[in-house]
Coordinates of C-alpha atoms and ligand atoms in Angstrom, one line a residue:
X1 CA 23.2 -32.8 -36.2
X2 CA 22.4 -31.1 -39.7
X3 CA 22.4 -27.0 -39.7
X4 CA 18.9 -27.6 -40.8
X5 CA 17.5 -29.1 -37.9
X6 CA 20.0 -27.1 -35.4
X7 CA 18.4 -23.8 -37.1
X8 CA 14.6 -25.5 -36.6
X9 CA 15.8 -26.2 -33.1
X10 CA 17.0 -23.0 -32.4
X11 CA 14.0 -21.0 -34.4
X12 CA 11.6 -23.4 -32.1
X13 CA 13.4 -22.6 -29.0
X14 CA 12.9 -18.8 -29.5
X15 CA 9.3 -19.4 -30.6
X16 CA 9.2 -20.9 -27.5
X17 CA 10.8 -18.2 -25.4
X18 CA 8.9 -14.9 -27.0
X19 CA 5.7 -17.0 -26.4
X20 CA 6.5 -17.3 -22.6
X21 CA 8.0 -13.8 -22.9
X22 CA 4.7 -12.6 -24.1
X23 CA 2.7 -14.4 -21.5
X24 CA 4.7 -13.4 -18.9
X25 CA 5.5 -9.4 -19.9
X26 CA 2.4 -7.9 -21.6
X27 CA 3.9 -4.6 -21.3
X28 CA 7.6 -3.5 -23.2
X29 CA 10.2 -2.6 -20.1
X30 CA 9.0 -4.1 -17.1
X31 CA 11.2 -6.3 -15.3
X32 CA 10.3 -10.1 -15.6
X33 CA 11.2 -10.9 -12.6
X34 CA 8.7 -8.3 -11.3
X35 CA 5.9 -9.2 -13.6
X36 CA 6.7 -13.1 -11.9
X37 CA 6.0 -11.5 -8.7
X38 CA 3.3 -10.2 -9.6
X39 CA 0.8 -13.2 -8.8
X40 CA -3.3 -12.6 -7.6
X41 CA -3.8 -14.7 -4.7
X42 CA -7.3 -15.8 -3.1
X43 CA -7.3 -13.1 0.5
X44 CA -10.9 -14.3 1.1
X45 CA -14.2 -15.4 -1.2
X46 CA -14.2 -12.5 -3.5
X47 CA -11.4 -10.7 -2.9
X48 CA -7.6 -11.1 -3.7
X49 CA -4.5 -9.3 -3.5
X50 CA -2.2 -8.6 -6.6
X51 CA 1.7 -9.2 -5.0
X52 CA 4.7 -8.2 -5.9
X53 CA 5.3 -5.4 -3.5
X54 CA 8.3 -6.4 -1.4
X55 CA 10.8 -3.5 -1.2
X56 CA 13.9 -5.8 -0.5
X57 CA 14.1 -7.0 -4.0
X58 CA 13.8 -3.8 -6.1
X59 CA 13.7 -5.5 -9.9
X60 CA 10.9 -7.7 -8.7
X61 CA 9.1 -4.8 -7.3
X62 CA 5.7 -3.4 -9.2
X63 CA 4.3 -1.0 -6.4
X64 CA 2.0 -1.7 -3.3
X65 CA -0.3 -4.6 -2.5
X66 CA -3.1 -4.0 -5.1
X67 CA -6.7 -5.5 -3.5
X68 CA -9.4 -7.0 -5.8
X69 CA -12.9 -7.2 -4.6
X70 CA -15.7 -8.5 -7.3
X71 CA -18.4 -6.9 -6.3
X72 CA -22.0 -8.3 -8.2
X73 CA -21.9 -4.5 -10.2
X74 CA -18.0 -4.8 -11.1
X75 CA -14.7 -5.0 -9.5
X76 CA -12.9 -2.6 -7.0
X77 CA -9.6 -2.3 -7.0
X78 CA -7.5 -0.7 -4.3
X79 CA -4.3 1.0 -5.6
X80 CA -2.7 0.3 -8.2
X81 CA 1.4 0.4 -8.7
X82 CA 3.8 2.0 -10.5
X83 CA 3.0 3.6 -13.8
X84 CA 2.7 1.0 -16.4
X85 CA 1.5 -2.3 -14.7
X86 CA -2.1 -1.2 -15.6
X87 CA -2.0 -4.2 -17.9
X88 CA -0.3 -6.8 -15.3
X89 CA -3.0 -5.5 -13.1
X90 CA -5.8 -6.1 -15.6
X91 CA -4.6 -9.5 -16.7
X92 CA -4.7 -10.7 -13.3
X93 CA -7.7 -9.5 -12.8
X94 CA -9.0 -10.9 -16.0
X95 CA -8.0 -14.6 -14.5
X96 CA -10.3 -14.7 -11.9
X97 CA -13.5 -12.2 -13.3
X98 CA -14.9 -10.6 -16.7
X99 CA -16.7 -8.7 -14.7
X100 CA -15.3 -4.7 -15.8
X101 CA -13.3 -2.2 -12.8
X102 CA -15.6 0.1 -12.2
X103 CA -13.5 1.6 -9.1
X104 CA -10.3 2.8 -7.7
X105 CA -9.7 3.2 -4.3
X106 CA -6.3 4.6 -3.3
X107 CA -4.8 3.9 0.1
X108 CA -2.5 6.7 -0.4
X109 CA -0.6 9.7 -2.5
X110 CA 2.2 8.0 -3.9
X111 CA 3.2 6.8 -7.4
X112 CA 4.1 3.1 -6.1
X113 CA 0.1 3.4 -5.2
X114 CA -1.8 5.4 -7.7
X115 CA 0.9 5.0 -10.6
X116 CA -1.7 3.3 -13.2
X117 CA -4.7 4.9 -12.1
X118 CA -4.7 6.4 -15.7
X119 CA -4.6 3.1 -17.3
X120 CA -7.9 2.2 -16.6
X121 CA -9.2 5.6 -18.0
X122 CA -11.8 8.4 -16.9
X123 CA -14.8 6.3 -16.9
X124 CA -13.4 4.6 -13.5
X125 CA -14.9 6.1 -10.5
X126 CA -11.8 7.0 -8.1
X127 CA -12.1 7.7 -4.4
X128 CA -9.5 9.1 -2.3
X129 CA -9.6 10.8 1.3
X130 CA -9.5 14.5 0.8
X131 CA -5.6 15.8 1.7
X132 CA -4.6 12.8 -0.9
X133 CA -6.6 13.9 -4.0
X134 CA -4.8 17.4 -2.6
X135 CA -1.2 16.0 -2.6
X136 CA -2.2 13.6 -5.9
X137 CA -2.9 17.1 -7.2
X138 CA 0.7 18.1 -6.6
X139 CA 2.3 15.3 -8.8
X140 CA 3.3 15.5 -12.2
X141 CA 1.9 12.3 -12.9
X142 CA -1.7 13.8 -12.5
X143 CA -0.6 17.8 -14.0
X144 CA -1.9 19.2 -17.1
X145 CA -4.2 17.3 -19.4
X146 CA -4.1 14.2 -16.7
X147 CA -5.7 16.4 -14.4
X148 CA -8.7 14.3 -15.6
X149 CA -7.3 11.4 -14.2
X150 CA -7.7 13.0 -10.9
X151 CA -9.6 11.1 -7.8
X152 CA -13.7 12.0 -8.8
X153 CA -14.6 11.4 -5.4
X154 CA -12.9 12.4 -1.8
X155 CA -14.2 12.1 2.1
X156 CA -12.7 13.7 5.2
X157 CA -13.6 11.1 8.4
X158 CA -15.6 8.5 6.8
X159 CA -16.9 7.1 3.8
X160 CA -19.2 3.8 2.6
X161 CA -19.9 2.9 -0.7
X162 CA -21.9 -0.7 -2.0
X163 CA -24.4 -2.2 0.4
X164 CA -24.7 -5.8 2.3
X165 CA -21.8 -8.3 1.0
X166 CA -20.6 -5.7 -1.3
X167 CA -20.3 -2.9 1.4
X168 CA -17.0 -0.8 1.5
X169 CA -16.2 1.3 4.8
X170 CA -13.3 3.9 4.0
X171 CA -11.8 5.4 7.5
X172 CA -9.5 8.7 7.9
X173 CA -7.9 8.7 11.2
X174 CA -5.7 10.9 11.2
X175 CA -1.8 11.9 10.1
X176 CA 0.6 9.1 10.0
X177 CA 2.6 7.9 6.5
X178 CA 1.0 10.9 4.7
X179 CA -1.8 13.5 5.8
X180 CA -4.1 11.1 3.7
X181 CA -4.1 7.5 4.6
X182 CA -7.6 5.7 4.1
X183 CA -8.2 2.7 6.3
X184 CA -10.6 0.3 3.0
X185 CA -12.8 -2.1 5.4
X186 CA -14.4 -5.2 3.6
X187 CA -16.9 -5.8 6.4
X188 CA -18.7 -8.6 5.7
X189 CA -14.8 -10.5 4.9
X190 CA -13.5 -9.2 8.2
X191 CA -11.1 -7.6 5.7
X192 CA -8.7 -4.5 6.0
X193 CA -6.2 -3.2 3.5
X194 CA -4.5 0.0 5.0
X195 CA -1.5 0.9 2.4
X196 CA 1.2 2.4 3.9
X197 CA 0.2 3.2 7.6
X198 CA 1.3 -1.2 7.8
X199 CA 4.3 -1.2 5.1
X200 CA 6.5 -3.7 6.7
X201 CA 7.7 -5.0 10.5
X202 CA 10.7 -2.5 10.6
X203 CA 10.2 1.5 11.5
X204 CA 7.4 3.7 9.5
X205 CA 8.3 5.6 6.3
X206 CA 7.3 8.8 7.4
X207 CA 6.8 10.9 4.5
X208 CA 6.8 14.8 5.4
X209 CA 6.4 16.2 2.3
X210 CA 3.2 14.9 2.0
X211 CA 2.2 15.7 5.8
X212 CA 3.7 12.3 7.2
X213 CA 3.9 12.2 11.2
X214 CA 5.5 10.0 13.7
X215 CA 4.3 12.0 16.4
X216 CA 1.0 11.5 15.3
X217 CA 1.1 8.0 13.6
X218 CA 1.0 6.0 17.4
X219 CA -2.1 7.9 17.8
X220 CA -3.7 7.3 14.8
X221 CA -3.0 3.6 14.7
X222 CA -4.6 3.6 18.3
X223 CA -8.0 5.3 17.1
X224 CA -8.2 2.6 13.7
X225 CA -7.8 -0.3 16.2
X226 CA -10.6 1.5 18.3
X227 CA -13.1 2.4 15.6
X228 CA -13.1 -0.7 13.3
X229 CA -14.7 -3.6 14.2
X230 CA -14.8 -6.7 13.6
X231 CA -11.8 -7.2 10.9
X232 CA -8.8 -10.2 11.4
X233 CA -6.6 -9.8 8.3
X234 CA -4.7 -7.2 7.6
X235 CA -3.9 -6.4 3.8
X236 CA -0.4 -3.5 4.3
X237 CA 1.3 -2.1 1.5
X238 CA 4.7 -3.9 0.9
X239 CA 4.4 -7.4 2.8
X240 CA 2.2 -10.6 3.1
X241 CA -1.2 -10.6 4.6
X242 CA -1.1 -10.7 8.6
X243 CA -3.6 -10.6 11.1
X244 CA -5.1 -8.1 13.8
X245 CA -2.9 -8.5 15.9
X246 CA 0.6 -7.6 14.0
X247 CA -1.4 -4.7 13.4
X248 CA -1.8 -4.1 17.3
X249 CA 1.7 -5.0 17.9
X250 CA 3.1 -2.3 15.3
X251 CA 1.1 -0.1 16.8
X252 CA 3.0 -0.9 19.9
X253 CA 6.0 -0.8 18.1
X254 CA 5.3 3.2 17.2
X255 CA 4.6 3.5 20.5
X256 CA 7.9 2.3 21.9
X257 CA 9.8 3.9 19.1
X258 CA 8.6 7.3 19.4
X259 CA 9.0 7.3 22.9
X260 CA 12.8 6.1 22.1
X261 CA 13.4 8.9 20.5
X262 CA 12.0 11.3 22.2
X263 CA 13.8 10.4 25.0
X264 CA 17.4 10.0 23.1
X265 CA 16.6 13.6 22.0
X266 CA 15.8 15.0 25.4
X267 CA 19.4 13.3 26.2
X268 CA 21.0 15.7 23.5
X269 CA 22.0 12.4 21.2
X270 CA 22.6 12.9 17.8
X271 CA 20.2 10.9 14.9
X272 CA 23.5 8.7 14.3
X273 CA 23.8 8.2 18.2
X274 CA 19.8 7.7 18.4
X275 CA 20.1 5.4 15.9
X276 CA 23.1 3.4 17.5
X277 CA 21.2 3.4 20.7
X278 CA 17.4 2.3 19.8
X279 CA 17.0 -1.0 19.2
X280 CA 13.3 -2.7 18.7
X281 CA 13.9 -6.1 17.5
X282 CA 15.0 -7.5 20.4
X283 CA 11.2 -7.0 21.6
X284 CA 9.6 -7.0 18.5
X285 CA 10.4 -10.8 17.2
X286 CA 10.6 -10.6 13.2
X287 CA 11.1 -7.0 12.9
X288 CA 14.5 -5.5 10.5
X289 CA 16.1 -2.1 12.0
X290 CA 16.8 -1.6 8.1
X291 CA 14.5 1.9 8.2
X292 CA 15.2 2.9 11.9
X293 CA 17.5 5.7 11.4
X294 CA 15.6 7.3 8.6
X295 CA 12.4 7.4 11.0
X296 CA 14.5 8.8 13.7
X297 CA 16.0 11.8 11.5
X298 CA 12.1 12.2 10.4
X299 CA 11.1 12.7 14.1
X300 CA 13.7 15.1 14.8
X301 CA 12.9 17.1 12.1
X302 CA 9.6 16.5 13.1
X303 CA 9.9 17.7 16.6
X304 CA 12.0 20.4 15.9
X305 CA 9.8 21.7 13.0
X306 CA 12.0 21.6 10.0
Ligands
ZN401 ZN1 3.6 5.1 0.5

């Protein structure tokens, strides 16, 4: 082989590779394995889901299940990752409507949720229940001059926004993975996305600092599964779509666990003892202990009012 034609080789095979690279990773620093994982998949009709939210594998992580609904005045998006996937999320987007995003919903406080909300710029209506935009408040991602990039529009109990197909019901029930969890209802596509109050079939993340409660969060699961109707799949934050009832079995799963630990602590056990004693999976077919003791030591804390 000539040096000519191993240098035309070579010059072809990165030509090659920056064009996949800049197919594949629109923004500098994002992990292509993430931006892989990041694919929009068909939920129902008009809406999708934007993966890449499993927790297990960290460099192909991008934040929590992001929702796409196209709506016939633009598209609605439901959070929307960690800072700087605006693009990724746009992109996506882009592949299955021109239509523009005219609204952010966000399940929830955190920056694996709301982290490119400022992306997509102040023109972008942005509802959140009213404790979150408080706690979004409280972030440095939204201080100072992105203040403007705060939520524009809150609800306490219950909100609806579009009308017949288009029609979004918004639900506060209560405390539970924050103080601010929105339950986003797609009525007439029998369609729930509920962030992080559904992460994943292992124990809650129950996040104090932002008014978290797994005292509460049994009870809170129990009134959503009361007062919305008529919905069988169930978009959560960090896993694949699942139906009704896995949502009605973690809510059993709170249940059982809180009641675990409650009892473990009335016993005088230790967290590490709790944690060494309380064992779900056995009952709960498919579900990792991986965030067990974390949720225990949360409850304590809880219950004893640290
Ligand atoms: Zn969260």
């Amino acid at each position: 082989m000539t040096r000519g034609l191993v240098l035309g080789l070579l010059i072809a095979a990165g030509a090659l590779s920056m064009a996949g690279a800049a197919a594949q990773a629109p923004a500098a620093g994002l992990s292509p394995a993430a931006v892989a994982a990041t694919k929009i998949e068909k939920v129902r009709d008009n809406l999708y889901i934007i993966t890449g939210s499993g927790t297990a594998n960290r460099d192909a992580f991008s934040g929590g299940n992001t929702a796409v609904f196209i709506t016939d005045a633009g598209v609605v998006i439901v959070d929307t990752k960690l800072a700087g996937w605006g693009q990724v999320i746009l992109d996506r987007v882009r592949s299955v409507t021109s239509k523009p995003i005219t609204t952010i919903i966000n399940t929830h406080t955190h920056g694996d949720h709301t982290g490119s909300n400022a992306f997509f710029g102040t023109s972008v209506e942005t509802i959140v229940q009213e404790n979150t935009k408080a706690t979004m408040a409280r972030m440095d991602a939204f201080k100072g001059d992105n203040a403007k990039f705060l939520p524009t529009k809150t609800y306490k109990d219950k909100l609806s926004i579009g009308a017949g197909k288009d029609q979004i019901d918004l639900y506060y029930f209560g405390r539970g993975h924050t103080d601010g969890d929105t339950f986003v209802v797609f009525p007439a596509l029998r369609v729930m996305h509920m962030g992080d109050l559904f992460p994943w079939k292992d124990a809650p993340f129950l996040d104090r600092n932002n008014g978290g409660s797994g005292v509460e969060i049994p009870e809170t699961l129990d009134k959503a599964l009361k007062g919305i109707k008529n919905v069988d799949t169930v978009i959560g934050g960090h896993q694949p779509v699942q139906q009704w009832k896995d949502l009605q079995e973690y809510q059993r799963f709170n249940t059982d666990l809180l009641a675990a630990v409650e009892a473990a602590k009335k016993a005088g056990k230790s967290v590490d003892d709790a944690a060494a004693s309380i064992n779900l999976t056995t009952k709960y077919a498919g579900y990792e202990a991986a965030r067990t003791k974390a949720a225990i030591q949360a409850i304590y804390d809880e219950i004893d009012k640290k």
